[in-house]
Coordinates of C-alpha atoms in Angstrom, one line a residue:
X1 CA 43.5 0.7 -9.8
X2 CA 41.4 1.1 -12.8
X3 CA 43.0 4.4 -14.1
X4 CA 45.6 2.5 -14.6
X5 CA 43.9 1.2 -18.0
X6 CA 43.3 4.7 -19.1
X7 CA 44.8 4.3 -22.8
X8 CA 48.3 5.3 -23.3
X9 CA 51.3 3.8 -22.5
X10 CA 51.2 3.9 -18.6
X11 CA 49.6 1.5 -17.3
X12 CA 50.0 -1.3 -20.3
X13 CA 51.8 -2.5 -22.5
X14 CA 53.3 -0.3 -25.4
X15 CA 52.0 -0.9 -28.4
X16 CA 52.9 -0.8 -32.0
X17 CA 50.1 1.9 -32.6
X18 CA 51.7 3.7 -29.5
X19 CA 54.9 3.9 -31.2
X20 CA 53.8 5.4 -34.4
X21 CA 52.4 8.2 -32.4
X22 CA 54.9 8.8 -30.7
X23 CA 56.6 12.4 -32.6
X24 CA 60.4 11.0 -33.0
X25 CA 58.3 8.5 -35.2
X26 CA 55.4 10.3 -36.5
X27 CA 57.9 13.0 -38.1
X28 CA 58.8 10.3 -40.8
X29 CA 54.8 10.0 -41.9
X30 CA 54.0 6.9 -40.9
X31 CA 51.5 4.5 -42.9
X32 CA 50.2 1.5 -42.0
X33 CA 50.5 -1.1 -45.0
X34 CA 49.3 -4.4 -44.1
X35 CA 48.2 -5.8 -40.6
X36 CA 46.4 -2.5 -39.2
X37 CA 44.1 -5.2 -37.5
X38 CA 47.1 -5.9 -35.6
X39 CA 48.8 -3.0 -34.4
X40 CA 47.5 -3.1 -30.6
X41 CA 50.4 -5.8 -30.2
X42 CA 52.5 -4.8 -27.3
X43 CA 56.4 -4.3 -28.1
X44 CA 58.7 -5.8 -26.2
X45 CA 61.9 -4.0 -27.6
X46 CA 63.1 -1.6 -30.8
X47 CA 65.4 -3.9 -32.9
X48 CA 67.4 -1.7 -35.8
X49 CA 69.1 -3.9 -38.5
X50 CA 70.4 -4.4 -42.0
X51 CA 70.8 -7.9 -41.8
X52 CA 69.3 -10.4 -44.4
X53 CA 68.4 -12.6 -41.7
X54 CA 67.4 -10.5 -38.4
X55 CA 65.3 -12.8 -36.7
X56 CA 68.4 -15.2 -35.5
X57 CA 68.3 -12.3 -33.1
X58 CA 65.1 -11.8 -32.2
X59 CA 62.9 -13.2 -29.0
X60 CA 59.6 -12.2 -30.0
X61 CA 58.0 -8.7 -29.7
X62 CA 60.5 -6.7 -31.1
X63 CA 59.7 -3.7 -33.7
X64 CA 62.1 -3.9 -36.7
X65 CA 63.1 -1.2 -38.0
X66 CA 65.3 -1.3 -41.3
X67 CA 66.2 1.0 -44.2
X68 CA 65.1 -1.6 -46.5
X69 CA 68.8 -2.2 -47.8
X70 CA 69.1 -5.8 -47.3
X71 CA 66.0 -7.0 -48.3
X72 CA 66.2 -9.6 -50.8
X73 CA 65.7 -9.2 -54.8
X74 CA 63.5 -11.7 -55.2
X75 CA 60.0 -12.4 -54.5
X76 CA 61.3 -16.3 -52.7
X77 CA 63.8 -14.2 -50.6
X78 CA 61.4 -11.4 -49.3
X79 CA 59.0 -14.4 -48.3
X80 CA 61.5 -16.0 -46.1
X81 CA 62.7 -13.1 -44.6
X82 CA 59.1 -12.0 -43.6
X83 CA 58.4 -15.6 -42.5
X84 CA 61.4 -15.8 -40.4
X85 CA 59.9 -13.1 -38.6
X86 CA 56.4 -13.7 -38.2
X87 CA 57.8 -17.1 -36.7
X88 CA 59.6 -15.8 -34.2
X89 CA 56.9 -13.7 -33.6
X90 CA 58.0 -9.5 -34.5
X91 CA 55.1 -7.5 -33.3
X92 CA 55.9 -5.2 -36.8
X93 CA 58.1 -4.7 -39.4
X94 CA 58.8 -0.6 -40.2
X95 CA 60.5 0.0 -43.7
X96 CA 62.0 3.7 -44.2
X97 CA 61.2 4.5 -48.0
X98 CA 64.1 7.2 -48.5
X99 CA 66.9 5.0 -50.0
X100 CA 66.5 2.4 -51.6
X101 CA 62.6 1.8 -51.6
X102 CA 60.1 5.1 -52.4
X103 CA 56.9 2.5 -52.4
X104 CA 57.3 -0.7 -50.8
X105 CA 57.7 -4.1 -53.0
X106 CA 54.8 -5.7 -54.1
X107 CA 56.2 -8.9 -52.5
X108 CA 57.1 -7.8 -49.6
X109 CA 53.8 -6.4 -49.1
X110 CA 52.1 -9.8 -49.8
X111 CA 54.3 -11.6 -47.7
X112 CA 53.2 -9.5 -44.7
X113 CA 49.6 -9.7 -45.6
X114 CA 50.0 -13.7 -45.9
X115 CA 51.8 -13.7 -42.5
X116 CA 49.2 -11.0 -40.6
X117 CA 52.4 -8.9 -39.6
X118 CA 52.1 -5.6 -39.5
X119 CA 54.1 -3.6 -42.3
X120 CA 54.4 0.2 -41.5
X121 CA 56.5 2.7 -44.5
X122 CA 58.0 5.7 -43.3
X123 CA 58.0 8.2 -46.0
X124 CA 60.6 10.4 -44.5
X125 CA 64.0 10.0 -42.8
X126 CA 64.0 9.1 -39.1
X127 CA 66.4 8.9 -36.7
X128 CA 66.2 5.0 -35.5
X129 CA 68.8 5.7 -32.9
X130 CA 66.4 8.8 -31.3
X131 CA 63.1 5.9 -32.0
X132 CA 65.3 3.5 -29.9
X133 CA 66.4 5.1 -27.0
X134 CA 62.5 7.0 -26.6
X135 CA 60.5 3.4 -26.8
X136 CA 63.0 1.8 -24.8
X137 CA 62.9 4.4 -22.2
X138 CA 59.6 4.0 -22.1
X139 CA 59.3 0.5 -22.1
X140 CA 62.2 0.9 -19.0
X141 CA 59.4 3.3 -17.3
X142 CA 56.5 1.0 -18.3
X143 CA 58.1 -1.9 -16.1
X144 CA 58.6 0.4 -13.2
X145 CA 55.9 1.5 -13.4
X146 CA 54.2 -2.5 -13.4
X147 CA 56.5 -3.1 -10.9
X148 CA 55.4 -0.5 -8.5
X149 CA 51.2 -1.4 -9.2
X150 CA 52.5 -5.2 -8.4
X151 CA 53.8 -4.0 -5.2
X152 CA 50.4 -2.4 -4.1
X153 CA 48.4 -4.9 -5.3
X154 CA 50.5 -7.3 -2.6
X155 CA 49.9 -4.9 -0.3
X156 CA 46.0 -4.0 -0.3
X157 CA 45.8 -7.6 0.0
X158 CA 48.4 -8.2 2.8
X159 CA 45.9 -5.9 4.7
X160 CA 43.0 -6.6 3.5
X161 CA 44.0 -10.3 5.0
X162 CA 45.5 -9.0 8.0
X163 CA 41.9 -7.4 9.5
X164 CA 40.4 -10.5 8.3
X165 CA 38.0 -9.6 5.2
X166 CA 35.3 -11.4 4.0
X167 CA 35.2 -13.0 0.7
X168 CA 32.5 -10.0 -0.2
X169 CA 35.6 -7.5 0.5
X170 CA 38.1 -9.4 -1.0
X171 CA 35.8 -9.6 -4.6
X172 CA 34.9 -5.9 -3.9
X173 CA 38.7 -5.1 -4.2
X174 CA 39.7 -7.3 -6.7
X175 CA 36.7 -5.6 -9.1
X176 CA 38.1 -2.4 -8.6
X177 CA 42.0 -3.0 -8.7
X178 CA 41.1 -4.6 -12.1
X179 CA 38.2 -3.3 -13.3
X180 CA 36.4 -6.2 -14.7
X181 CA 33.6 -8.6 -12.9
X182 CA 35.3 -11.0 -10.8
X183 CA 33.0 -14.1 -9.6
X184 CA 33.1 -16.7 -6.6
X185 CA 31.5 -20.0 -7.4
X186 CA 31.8 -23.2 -6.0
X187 CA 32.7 -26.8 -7.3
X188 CA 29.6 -27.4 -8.6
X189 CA 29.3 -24.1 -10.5
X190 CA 27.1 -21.8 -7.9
X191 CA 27.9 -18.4 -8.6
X192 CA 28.3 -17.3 -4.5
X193 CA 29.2 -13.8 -5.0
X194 CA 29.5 -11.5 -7.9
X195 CA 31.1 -8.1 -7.7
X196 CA 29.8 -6.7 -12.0
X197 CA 32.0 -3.9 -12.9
X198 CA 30.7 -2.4 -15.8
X199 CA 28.2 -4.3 -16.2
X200 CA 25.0 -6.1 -14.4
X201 CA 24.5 -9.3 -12.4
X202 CA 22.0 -10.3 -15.0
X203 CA 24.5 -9.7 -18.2
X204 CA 27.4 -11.6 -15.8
X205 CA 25.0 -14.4 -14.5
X206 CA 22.3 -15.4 -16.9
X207 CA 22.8 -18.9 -17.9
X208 CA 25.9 -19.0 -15.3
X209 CA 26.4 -22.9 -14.4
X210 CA 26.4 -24.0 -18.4
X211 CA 28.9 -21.4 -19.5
X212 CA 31.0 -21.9 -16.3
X213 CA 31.2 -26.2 -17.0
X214 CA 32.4 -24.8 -20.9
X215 CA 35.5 -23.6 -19.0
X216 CA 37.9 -25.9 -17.8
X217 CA 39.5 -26.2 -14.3
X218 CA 42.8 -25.3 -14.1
X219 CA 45.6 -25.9 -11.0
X220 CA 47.4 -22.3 -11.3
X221 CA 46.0 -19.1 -13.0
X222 CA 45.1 -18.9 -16.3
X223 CA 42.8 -17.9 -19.8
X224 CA 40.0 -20.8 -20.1
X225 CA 37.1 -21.6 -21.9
X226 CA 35.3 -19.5 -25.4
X227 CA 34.7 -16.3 -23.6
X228 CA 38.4 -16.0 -22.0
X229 CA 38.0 -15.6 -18.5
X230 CA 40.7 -15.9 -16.5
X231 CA 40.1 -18.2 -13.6
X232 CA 42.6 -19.3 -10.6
X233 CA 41.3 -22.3 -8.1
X234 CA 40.4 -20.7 -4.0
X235 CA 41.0 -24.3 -1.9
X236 CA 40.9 -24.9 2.0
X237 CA 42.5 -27.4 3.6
X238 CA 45.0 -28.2 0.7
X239 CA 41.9 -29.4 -1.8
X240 CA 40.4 -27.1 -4.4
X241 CA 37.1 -26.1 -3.0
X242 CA 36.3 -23.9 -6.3
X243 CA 37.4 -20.7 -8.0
X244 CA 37.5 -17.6 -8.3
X245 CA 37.1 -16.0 -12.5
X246 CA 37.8 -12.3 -13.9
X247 CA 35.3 -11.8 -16.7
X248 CA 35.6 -9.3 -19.9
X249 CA 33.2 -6.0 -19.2
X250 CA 29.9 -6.0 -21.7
X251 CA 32.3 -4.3 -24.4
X252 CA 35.1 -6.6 -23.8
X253 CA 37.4 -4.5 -21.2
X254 CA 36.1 -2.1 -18.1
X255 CA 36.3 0.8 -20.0
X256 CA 37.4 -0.6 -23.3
X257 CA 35.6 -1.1 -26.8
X258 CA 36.7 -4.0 -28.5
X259 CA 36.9 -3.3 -32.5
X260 CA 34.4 -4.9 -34.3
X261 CA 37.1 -6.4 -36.4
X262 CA 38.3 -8.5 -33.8
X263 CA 36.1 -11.6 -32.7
X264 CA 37.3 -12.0 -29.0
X265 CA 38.1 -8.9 -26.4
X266 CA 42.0 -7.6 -25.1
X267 CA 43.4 -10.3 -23.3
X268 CA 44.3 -9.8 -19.7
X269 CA 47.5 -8.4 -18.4
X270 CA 50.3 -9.6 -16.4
X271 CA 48.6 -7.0 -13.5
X272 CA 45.0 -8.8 -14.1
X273 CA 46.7 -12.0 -13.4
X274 CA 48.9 -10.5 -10.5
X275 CA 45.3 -9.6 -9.1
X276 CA 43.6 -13.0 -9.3
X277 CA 46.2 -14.8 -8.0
X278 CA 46.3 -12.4 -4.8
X279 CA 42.6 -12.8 -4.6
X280 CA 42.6 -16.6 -4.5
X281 CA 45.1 -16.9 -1.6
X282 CA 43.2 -14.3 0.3
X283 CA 40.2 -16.5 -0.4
X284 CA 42.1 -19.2 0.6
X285 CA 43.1 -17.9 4.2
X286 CA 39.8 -16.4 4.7
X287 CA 38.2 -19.6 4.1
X288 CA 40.3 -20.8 6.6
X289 CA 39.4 -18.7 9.3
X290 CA 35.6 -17.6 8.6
X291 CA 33.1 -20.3 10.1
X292 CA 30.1 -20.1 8.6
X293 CA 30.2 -22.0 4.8
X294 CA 30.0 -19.7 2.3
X295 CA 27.7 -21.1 0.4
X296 CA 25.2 -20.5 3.4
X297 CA 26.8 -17.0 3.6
X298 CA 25.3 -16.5 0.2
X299 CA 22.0 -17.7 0.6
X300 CA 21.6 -15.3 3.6
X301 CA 23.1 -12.0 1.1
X302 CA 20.6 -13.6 -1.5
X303 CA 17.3 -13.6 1.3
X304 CA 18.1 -10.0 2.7
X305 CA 18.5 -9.0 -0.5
X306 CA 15.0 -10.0 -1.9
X307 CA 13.2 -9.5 1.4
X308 CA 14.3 -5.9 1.4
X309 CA 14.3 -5.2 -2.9
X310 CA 18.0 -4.1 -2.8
X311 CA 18.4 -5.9 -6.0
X312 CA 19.3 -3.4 -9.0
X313 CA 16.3 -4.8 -10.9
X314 CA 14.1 -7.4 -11.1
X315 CA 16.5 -9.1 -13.9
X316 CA 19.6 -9.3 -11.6
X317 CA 17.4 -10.9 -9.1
X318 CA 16.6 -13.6 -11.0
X319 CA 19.9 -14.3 -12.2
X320 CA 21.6 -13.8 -9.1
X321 CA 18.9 -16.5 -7.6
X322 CA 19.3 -18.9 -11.0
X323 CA 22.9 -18.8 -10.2
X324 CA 22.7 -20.2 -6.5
X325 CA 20.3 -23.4 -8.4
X326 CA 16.9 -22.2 -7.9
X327 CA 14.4 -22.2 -10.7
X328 CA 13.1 -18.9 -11.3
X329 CA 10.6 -19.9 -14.2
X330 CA 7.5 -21.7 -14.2
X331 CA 8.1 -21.1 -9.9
X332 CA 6.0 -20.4 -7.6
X333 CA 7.4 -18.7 -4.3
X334 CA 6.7 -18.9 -0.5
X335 CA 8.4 -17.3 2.2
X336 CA 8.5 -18.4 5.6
X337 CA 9.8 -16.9 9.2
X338 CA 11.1 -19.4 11.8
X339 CA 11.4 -17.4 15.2
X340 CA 13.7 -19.7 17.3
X341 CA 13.4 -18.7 21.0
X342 CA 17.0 -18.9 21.9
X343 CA 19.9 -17.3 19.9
X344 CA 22.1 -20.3 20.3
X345 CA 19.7 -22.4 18.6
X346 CA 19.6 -20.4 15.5
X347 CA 22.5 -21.3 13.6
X348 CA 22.1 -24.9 14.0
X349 CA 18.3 -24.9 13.3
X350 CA 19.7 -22.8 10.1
X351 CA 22.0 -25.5 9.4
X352 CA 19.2 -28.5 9.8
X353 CA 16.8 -26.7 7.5
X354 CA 19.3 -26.6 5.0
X355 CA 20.8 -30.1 4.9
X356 CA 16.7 -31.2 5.6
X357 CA 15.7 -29.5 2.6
X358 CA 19.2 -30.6 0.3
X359 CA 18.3 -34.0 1.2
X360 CA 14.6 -33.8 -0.1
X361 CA 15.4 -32.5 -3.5
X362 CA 13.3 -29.3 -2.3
X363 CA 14.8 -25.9 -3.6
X364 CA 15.1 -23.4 -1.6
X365 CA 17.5 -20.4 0.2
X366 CA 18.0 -20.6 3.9
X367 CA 19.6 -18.3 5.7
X368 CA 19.6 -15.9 9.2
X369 CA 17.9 -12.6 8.9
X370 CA 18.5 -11.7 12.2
X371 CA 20.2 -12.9 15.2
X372 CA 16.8 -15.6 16.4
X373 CA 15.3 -15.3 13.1
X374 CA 15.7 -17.6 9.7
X375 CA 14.2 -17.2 6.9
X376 CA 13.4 -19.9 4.4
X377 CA 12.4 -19.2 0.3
X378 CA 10.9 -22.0 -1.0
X379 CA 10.4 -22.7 -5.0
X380 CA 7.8 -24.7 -5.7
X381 CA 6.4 -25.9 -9.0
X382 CA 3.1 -24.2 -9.3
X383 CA 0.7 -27.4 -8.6
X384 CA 2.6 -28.0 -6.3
X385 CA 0.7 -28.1 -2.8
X386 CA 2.0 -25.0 -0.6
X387 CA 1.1 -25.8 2.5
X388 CA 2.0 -29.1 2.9
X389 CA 5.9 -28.1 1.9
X390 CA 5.3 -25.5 4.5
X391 CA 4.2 -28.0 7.0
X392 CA 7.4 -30.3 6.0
X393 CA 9.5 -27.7 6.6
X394 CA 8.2 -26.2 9.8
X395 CA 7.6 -29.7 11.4
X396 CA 11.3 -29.7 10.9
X397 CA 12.3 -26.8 12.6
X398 CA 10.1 -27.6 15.7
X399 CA 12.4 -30.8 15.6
X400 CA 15.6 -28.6 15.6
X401 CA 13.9 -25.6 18.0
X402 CA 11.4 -26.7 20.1
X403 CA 9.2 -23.4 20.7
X404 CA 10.2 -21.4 17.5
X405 CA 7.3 -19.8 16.1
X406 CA 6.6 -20.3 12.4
X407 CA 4.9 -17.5 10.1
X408 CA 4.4 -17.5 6.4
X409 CA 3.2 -15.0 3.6
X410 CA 1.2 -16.1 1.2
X411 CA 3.2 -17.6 -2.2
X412 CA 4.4 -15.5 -4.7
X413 CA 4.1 -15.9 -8.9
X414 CA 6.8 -14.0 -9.8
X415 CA 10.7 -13.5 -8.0
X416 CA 9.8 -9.6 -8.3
X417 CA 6.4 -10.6 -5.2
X418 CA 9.0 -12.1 -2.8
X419 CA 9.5 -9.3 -0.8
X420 CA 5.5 -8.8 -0.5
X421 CA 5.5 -12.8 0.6
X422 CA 8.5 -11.6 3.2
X423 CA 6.1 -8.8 4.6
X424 CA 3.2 -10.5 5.1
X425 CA 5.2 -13.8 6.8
X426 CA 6.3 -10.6 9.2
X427 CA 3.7 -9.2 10.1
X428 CA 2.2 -12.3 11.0
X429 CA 5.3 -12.7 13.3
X430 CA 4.7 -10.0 14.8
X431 CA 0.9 -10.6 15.9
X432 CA 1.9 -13.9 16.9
X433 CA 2.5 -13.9 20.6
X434 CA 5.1 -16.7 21.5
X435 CA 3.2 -19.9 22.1
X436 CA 0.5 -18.6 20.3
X437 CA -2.3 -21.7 19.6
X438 CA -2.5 -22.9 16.3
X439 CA -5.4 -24.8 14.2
X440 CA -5.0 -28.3 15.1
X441 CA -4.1 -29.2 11.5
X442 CA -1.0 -27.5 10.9
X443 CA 2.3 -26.1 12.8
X444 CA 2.9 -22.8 11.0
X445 CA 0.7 -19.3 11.3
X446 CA -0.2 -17.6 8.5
X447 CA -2.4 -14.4 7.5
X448 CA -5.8 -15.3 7.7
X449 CA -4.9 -15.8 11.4
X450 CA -4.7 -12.4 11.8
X451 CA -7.9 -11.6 14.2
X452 CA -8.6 -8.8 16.6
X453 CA -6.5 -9.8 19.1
X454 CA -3.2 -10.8 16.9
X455 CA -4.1 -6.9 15.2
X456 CA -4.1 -5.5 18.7
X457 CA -0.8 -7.7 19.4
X458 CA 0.9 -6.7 16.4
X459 CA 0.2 -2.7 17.3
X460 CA 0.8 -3.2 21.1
X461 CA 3.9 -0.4 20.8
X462 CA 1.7 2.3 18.8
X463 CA 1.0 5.1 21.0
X464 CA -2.1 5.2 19.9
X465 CA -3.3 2.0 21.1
X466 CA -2.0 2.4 24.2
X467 CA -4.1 6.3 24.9
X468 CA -7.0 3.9 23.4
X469 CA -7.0 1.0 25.9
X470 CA -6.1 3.9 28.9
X471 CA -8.7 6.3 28.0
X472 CA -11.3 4.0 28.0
X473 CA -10.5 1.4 31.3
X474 CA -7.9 3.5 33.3
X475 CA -10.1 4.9 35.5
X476 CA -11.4 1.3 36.4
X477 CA -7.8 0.3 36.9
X478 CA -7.2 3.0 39.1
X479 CA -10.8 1.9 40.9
X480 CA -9.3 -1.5 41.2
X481 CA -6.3 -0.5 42.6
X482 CA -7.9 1.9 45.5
X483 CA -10.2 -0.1 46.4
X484 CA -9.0 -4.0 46.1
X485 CA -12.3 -4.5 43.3
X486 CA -12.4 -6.3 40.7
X487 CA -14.3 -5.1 38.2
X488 CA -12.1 -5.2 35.7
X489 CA -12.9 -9.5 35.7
X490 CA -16.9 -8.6 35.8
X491 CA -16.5 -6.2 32.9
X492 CA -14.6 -8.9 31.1
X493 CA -16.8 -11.9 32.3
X494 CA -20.0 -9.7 30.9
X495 CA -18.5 -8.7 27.1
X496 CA -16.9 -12.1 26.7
X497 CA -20.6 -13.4 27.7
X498 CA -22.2 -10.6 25.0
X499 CA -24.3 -9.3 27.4
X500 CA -25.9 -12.0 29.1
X501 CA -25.9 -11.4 32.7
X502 CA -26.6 -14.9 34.0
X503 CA -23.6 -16.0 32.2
X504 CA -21.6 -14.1 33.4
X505 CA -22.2 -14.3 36.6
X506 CA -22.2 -18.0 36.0
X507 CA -18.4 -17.5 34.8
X508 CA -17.7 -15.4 37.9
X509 CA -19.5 -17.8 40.4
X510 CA -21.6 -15.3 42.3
X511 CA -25.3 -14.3 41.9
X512 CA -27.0 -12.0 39.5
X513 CA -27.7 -9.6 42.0
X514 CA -24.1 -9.3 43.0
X515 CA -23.4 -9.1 38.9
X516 CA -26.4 -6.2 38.1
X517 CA -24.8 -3.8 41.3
X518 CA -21.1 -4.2 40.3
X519 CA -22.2 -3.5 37.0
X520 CA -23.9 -0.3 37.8
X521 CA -20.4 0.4 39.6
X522 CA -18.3 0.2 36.4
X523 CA -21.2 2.3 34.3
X524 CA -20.5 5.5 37.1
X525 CA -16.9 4.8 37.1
X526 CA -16.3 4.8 33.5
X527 CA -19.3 6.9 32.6
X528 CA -20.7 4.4 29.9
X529 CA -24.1 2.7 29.0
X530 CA -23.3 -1.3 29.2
X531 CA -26.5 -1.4 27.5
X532 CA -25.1 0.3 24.6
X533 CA -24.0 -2.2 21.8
X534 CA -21.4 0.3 20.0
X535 CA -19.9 1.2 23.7
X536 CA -19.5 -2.7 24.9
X537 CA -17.9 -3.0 21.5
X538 CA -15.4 0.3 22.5
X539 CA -14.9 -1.7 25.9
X540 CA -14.1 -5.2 24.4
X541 CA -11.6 -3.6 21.8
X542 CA -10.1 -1.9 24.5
X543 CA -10.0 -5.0 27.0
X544 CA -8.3 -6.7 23.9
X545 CA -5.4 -4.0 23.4
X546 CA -4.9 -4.2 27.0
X547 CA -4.3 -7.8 27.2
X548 CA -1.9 -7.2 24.2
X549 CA -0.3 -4.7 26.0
X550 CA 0.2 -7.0 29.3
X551 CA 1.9 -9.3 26.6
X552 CA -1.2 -11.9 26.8

């Protein structure tokens, strides 16, 4: 619905500027005496009259238009007439200077300078009957026309509740019904979601929490605070669980540029508010019938989104991150994978991480990054120890998931490194077979880890490692399998032994002799030199890639 606030008069109020261009009006040469600051008032209605005092008659937003015949003769006069209608709050005064006036009166002029009310002089005659039945059929359309936009914004919503949206759809729609940034935060001012329209996350967010506690709460929708937003609360379970606020674009309206006259942007509409509204109660319901918290919700959008850069920019990352409560300066970074064996246990082990880590005072995001994996970003102050809030945090998740396995990337400086931290905690995952010893010191696996075997582990799926470990021990498999050998445990007793025959045939409790001909055996059947340094090397590797690929 934002072409609706193309300018013109559909799809907004009428204006006094509006109806001077109109050409039943701009016939008469319309100039603008005093109050051109003020002509982008709406107008509610066309009012002709030669009365001395019109505003008895008036309800506010009416244009006046008069000949200028029963204006008072003196100065005294013409000041209570204009301040009767500034009170009652005329969105302009228009004076036709054909018959009695051919310049308006000084006082007169003052008056409406004093008062800020627009004062417009028609040098030529007009037809006011032909100005009021044009406005008013335009204002008639104009509400029709509202009336009709009302009716569609009830219904996007109606259906956008009926298949059960998330709160990311319902923002998503609200943004682009209104065009302006609308914003989810909860009661203690964490910006959850943010839909920018026409703007960025960093322009909407940066310094969120203070400028959000400089607006006030209010019980019903409504204009708060020194930048104007319009805010309406979102509750569940009949108490306000936090709010829901339309912000002004960068240049005051999606679309619009505010006049640098003017020190605060177009207030909203009866449409915007229309909009709001709808968008708390679908809030509302689909807080009522989504499980997961949304504040958890959004530390999960906030994870994927920094594990996989789909940030617009480094500078929205930070404020979209500053607005969920983590510090983004002076921090120092860590990421950490916790791969719970069973799906069941991975929303509760998500939820014990982050009431574990609430309770410490430790900041952090937490949140599911798949359906057995959660992902933990911790923000540390830079002397901070690393390792030992690592350890805290996965001696707690062994707790929760007995058998989860627990890899970390090394820590990051700067928000823009996290998803580097992300990769490397991954691709320790995944050379980390399940159950994988660790060094007795610590629960959690990290890069320097990474050995031949957790390489081999890692790369178990790649083709290439698996013609490598075939191509160079197949046809002893195949031997083995004929013939009921096993040569395949001699080969492996002798490389893990380096060469040393006695040792190995220590490990495989028969005699040297018996060692020295099955050794011979395996040299024919594979065609290699066991004396060979480089070739025992080719054979451990590929003994190593063939555990890996037996899952080992």
């Amino acid at each position: 619905m934002s072409e609706n606030r193309d300018p013109g008069p559909a799809g907004r109020p009428l204006t006094v500027a509006d109806v001077l261009a109109l050409p039943v009006v701009a016939d008469g040469d319309p100039r603008v005496v005093t109050g051109v600051e003020h002509v982008d008032r709406p107008v509610r209605w066309v009012h002709i009259t030669e009365l001395t005092d019109p505003a008895s008659f008036l309800k506010g937003g009416e244009l006046v238009l008069t000949t200028g015949m029963p204006l008072p003769d003196d100065a005294g006069g013409v000041r209570r007439y204009v301040d009767e209608l500034a009170a009652v709050g005329a969105a302009a005064l228009v004076i036709e200077l054909v018959r009695r006036y051919h310049r308006p009166p000084d006082a007169l002029v003052d008056a409406c300078r004093a008062r800020g009310l627009p004062l417009v002089t028609l040098a030529k005659d007009v037809n006011f009957l032909e100005v009021t039945q044009v406005v008013h059929a335009l204002l008639l359309g104009n509400q029709a026309d509202a009336m009709r936009r009302t009716q569609r914004v009830h219904e996007a919503f109606t259906a956008l509740t009926l298949r059960g949206a998330g709160p990311e759809d319902v923002l998503r729609a609200a943004a682009e019904m209104s065009g302006h940034t609308v914003v989810l935060e909860n009661l203690v001012h964490r910006a959850l979601i943010c839909e920018p329209s026409g703007s960025t996350a960093e322009a909407v967010l940066t310094d969120w929490e203070r400028r959000s506690r400089s607006t006030p709460a209010a019980d019903r929708a409504g204009i708060r605070g020194p930048e104007g937003w319009l805010v309406a609360p979102v509750e569940y379970q009949g108490e306000t669980w936090g709010r829901v606020a339309m912000l002004h674009g960068p240049s005051g309206e999606s679309g619009a540029t505010v006049p640098a006259r003017t020190a605060t942007p177009p207030p909203f509409g009866p449409e915007d508010v229309t909009v709001l509204e709808r968008t708390a109660m679908a809030l509302t319901i689909a807080r009522l019938t989504r499980p997961t918290p949304w504040e958890r919700a959004a530390h999960r959008n906030a994870l994927r989104d920094l594990a996989e850069q789909r940030h617009h920019s480094p500078a929205d990352a930070r404020a979209r991150v500053a607005a969920l409560g983590l510090s983004t300066e002076q921090t120092r970074f860590v990421a950490l994978l916790a791969d719970v064996p069973a799906e069941s246990e991975t929303a509760r082990t998500e939820a014990r991480l982050s009431e574990e880590l609430d309770a410490s005072g430790t900041q952090a995001l937490v949140g599911l990054l798949a359906p057995t994996r959660v992902g933990v970003l911790l923000a540390l102050r830079p002397s901070q120890p690393w390792r030992q809030a690592v350890e805290r945090v996965s001696r707690t998740v062994l707790e929760s998931a007995p058998g989860t396995t627990v890899s970390v990337g090394s820590p990051a400086g700067d928000l823009a490194d996290v998803a580097r931290s992300f990769r490397e905690a991954a691709r320790v995952a995944e050379a980390t077979a399940p159950g994988q010893p660790l060094p007795p010191d610590r629960s959690f696996h990290e890069r320097s880890d990474l050995g031949l075997r957790r390489l081999l582990f890692a790369l178990r799926d790649d083709v290439r490692v698996q013609e490598y470990a075939e191509r160079q021990l197949g046809r002893l498999l195949d031997h083995d399998a004929r013939h009921g050998t096993g040569l395949l445990a001699t080969l492996r007793n002798y490389l893990d032994a380096a060469g040393n025959k006695t040792v190995a045939a220590r490990a495989a409790g028969v005699s040297r002799e018996t060692v020295y001909q099955r050794l011979r055996t395996i040299e024919r059947v594979l065609g290699r030199d066991l004396e060979s340094g480089e070739q025992r090397t080719e054979l451990h590797v590929a003994l190593q890639a063939l555990d890996a690929l037996r899952g080992r």
